[in-house]
Short mmCIF file of C-alpha atoms in Angstrom, two decimals:
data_model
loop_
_atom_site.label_atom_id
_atom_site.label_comp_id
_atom_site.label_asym_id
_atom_site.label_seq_id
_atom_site.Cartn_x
_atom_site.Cartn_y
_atom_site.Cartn_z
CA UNK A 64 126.75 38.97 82.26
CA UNK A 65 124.61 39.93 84.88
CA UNK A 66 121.35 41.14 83.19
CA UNK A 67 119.28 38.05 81.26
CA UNK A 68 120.44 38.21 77.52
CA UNK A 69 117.89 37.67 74.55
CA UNK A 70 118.26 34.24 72.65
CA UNK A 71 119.45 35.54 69.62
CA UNK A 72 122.06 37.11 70.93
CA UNK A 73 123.48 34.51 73.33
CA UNK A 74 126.76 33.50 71.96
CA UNK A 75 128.91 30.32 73.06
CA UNK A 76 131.31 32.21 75.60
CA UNK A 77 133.83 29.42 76.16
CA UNK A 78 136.55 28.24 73.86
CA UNK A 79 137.04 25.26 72.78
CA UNK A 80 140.73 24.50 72.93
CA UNK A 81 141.77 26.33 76.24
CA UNK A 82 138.30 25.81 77.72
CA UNK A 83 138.88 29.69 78.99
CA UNK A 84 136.14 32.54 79.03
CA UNK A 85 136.66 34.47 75.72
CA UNK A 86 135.46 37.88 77.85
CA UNK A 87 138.38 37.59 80.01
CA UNK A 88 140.73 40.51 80.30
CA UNK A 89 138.23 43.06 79.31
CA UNK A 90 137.26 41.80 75.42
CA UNK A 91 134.00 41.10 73.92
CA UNK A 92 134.22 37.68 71.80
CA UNK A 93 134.02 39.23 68.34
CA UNK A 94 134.54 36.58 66.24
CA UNK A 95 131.80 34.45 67.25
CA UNK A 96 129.52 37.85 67.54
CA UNK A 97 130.69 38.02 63.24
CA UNK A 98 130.19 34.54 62.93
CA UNK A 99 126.39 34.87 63.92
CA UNK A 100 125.97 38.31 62.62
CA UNK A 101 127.34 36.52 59.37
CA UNK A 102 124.15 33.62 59.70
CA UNK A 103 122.08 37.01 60.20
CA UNK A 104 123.24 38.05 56.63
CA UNK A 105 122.66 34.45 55.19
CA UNK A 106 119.22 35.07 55.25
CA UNK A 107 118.94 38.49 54.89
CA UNK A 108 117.65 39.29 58.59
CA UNK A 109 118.77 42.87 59.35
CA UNK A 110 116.85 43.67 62.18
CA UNK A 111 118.09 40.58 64.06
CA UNK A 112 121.54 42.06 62.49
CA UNK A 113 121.01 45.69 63.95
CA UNK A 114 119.85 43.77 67.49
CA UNK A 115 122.75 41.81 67.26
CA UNK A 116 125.35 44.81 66.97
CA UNK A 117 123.79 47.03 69.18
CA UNK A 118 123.83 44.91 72.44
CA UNK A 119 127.46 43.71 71.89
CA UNK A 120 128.29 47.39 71.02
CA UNK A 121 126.77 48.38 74.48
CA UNK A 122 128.79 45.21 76.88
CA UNK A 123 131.92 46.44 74.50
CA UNK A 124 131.72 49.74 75.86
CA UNK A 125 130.83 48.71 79.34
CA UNK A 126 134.20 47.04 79.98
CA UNK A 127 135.80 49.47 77.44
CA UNK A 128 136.71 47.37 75.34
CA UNK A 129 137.65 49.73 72.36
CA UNK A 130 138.88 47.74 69.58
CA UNK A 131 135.85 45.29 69.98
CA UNK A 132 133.44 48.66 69.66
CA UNK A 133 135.45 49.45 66.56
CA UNK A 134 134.81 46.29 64.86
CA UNK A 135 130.87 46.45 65.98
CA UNK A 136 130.81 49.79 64.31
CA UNK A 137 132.55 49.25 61.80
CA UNK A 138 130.18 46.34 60.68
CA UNK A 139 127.17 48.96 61.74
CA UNK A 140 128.18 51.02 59.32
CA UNK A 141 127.58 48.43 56.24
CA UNK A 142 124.13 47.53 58.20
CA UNK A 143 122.50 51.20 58.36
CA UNK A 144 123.88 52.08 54.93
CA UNK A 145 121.60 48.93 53.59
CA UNK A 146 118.82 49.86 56.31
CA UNK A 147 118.98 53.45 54.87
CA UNK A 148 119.01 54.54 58.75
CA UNK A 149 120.74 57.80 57.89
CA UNK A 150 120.68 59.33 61.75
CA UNK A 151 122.19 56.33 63.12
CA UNK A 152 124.63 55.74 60.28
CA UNK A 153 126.40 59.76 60.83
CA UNK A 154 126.59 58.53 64.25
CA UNK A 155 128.86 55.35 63.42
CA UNK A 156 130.55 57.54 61.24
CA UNK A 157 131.90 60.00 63.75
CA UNK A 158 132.17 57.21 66.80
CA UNK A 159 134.49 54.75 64.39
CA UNK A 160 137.14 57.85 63.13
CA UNK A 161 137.18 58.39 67.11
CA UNK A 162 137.85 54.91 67.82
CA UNK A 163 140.58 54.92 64.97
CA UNK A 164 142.13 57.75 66.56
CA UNK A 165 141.84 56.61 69.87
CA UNK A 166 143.94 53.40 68.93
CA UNK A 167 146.41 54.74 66.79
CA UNK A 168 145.05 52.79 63.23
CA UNK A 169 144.76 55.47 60.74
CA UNK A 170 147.45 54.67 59.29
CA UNK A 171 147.35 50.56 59.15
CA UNK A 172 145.38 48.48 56.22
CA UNK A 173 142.58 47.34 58.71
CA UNK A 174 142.19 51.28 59.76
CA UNK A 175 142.12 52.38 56.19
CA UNK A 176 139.64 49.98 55.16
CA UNK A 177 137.13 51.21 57.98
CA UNK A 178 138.04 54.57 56.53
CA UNK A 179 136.72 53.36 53.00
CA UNK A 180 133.59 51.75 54.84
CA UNK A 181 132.80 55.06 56.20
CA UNK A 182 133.21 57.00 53.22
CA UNK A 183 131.34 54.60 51.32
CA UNK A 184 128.52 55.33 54.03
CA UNK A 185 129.11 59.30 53.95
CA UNK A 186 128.22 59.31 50.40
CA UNK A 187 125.28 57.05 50.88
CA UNK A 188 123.89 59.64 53.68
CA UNK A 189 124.74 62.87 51.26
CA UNK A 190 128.01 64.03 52.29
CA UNK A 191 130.33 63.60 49.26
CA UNK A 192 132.90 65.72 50.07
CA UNK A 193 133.35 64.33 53.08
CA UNK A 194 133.69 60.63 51.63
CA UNK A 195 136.51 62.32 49.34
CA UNK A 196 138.23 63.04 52.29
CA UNK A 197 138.17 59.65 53.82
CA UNK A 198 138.51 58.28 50.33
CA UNK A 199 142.02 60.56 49.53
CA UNK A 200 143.65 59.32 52.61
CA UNK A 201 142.49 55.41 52.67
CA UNK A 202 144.20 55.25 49.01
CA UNK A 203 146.97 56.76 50.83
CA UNK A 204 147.52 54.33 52.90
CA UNK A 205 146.70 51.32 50.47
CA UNK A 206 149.46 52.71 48.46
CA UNK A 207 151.75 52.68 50.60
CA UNK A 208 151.18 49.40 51.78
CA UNK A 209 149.19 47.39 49.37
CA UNK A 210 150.27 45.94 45.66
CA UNK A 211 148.29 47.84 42.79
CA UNK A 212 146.40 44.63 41.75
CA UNK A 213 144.96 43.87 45.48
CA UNK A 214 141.43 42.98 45.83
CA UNK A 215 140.86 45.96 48.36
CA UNK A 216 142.33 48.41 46.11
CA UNK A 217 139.26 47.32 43.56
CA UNK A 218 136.91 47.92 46.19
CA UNK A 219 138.47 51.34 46.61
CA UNK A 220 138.71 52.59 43.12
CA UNK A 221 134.74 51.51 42.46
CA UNK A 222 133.62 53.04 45.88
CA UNK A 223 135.63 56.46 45.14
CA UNK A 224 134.72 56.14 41.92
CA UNK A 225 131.04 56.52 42.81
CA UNK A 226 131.23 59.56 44.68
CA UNK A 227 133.53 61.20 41.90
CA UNK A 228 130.23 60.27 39.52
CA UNK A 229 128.06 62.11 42.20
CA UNK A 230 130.12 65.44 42.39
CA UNK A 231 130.53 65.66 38.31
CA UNK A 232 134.67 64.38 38.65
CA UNK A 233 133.71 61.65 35.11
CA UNK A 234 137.21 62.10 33.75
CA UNK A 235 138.69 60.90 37.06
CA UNK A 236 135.55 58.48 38.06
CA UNK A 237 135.88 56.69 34.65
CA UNK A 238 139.38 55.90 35.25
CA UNK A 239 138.58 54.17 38.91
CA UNK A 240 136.02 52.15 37.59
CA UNK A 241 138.08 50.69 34.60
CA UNK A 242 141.18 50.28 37.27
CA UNK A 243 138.56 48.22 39.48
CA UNK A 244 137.30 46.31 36.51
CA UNK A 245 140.78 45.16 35.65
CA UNK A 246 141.73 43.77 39.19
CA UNK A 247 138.19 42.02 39.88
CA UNK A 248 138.23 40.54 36.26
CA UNK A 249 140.63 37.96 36.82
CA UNK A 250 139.35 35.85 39.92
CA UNK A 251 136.53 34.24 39.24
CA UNK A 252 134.95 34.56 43.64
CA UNK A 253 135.48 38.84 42.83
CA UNK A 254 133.10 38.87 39.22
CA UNK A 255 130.30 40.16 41.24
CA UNK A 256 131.96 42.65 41.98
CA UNK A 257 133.27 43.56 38.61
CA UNK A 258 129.52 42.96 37.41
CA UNK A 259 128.33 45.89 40.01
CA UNK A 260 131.86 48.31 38.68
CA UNK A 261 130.26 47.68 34.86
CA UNK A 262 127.10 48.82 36.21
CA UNK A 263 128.24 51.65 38.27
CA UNK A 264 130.11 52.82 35.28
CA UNK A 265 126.75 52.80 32.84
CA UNK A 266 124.97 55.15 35.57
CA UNK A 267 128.20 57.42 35.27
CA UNK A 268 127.94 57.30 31.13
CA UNK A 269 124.29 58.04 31.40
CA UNK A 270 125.17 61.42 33.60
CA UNK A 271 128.03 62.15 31.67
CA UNK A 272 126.90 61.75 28.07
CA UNK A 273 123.17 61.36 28.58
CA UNK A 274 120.76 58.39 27.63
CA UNK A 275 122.07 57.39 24.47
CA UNK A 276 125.21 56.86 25.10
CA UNK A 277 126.33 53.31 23.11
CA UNK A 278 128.92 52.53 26.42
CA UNK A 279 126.17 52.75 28.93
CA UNK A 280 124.72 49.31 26.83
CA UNK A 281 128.10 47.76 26.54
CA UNK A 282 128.72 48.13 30.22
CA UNK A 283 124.94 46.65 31.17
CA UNK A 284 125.46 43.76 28.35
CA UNK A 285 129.11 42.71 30.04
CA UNK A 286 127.55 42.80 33.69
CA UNK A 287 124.83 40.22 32.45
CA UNK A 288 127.14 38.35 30.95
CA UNK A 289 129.59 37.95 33.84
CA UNK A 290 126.38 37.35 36.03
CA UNK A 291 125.05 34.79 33.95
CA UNK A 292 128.57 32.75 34.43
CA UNK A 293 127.78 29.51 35.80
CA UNK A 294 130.91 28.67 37.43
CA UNK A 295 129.67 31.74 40.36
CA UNK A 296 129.56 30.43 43.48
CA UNK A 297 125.87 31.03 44.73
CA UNK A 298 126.87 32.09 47.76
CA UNK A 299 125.48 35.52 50.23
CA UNK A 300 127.58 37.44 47.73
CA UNK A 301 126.29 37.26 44.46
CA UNK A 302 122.71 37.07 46.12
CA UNK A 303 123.74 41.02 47.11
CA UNK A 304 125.00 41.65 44.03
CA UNK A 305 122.13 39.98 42.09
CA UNK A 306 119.71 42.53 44.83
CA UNK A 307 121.99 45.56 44.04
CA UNK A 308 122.48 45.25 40.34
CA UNK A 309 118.63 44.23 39.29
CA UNK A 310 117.39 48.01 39.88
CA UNK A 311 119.93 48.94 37.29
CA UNK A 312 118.79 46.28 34.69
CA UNK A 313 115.07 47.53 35.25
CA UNK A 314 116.36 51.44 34.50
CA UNK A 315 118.03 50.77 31.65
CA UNK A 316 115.34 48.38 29.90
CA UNK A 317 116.42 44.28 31.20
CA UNK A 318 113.42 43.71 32.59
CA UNK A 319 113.91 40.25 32.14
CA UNK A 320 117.18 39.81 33.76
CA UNK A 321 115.74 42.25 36.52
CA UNK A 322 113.45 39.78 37.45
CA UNK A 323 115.74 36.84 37.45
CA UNK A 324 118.64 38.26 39.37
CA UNK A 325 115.57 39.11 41.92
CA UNK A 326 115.03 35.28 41.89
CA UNK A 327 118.08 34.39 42.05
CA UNK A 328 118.57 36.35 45.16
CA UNK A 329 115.81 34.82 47.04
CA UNK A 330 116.48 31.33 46.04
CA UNK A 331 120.28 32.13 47.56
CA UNK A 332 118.89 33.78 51.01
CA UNK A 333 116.26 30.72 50.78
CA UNK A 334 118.62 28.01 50.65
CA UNK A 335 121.14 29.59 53.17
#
């Protein structure tokens, strides 16, 4: 690199075994960019995250280098769906179903999955149908290729699942979430996210079947309980979860547990 490179985003070029430059033959080294766009997470530092992206994103395209842009974007679009950067997000969108096309993944597990992660983000910026879209032919694929009772097809089911809630589908949202719930319920590192499907399923009772709606209560009471299990790992996960879910408590009258899961997730970025 021939331009001076910021601190925090020098990265340790040369690998250990074959004592080799990992940007030979045209390739960014993304692993070690995730690995330090992971201690960015840690502690909950998203602008160094966004600075961190957007300069390898800019050496991956100026050796064209397009499967390391794909992975950059793909991890953007996670980042400016939390940063609620909705311009920059639309543009990650349409640059990483380019890429996919570009390289032939539509059709693969790690190309569907980026098609979840923007759908997920299409939803977040407004665009619903569009997320259906991407949604309808990443389960495609899973199917295909996936058992029923894999992790990522729980991450699926509660993302879909979502945007069915947004566009009035309950009948076919309801069924996703439980599907979700019944996968993630049975390893103890994926409660969290079982905790955030119960929770996601209350909001989608409440605009359903309105306010007093007894299930809304049962889902809220069995995400507290499955947060409040001590064998959780307190790891950069449930501090997320903890940061996503306490809104929810607060809405639906936990003040209490609002406030702790709040703690808890500061105590977690803290001590990372």
């Amino acid at each position: 690199m021939e331009k001076e490179m910021p601190e925090l985003l020098k990265i340790d070029f040369e690998c250990p075994a074959c004592k080799k430059s990992e940007i030979s033959n045209k390739k960014i080294p993304v692993l070690r960019i995730i690995q330090k766009l992971d201690e960015c997470f840690k502690t909950n530092d998203l602008n160094s995250a966004k600075k961190l992206l957007e300069y390898w994103r800019e050496e991956a395209l100026s050796i064209g280098d397009l499967q390391g842009e794909l992975s950059l974007v793909n991890e953007m679009l996670g980042l400016y769906r939390r940063t609620g950067e909705n311009a920059l997000a639309e543009k990650a969108i349409v640059r990483a179903l380019e890429l996919l096309s570009l390289l032939d993944m539509e059709n693969t597990v790690s190309g569907a999955t980026i098609l979840i992660n923007a759908a997920t983000t299409s939803k977040a910026i407004g665009k619903a149908e569009d997320a259906i879209s991407l949604y309808e032919k990443a389960e495609g694929v899973y199917r295909e290729t996936l058992g029923d009772d894999d992790s990522r097809m729980a991450a699926l089911y509660n993302n879909f699942a979502t945007t069915l809630t947004d566009t009035g589908d309950y009948e076919r949202a309801e069924k996703l979430y439980k599907r979700a719930i019944e996968i993630t319920s049975v390893e103890i590192e994926r409660l969290p996210d079982c905790a955030v499907s119960y929770v996601n399923l209350a909001h989608m009772y409440e605009k359903a079947k309105g306010r007093e709606e007894p299930m809304i209560y049962e889902c809220m009471e069995r995400a507290e309980e499955i947060l409040e299990t001590q064998e959780l790992e307190r790891n950069a996960l449930l501090a997320f979860v903890s940061e996503k879910c306490a809104p929810s408590f607060d809405y639906f009258g936990y003040f209490l547990f609002a406030e702790k899961l709040r703690k808890q997730a500061r105590e977690i970025y803290a001590g990372n």
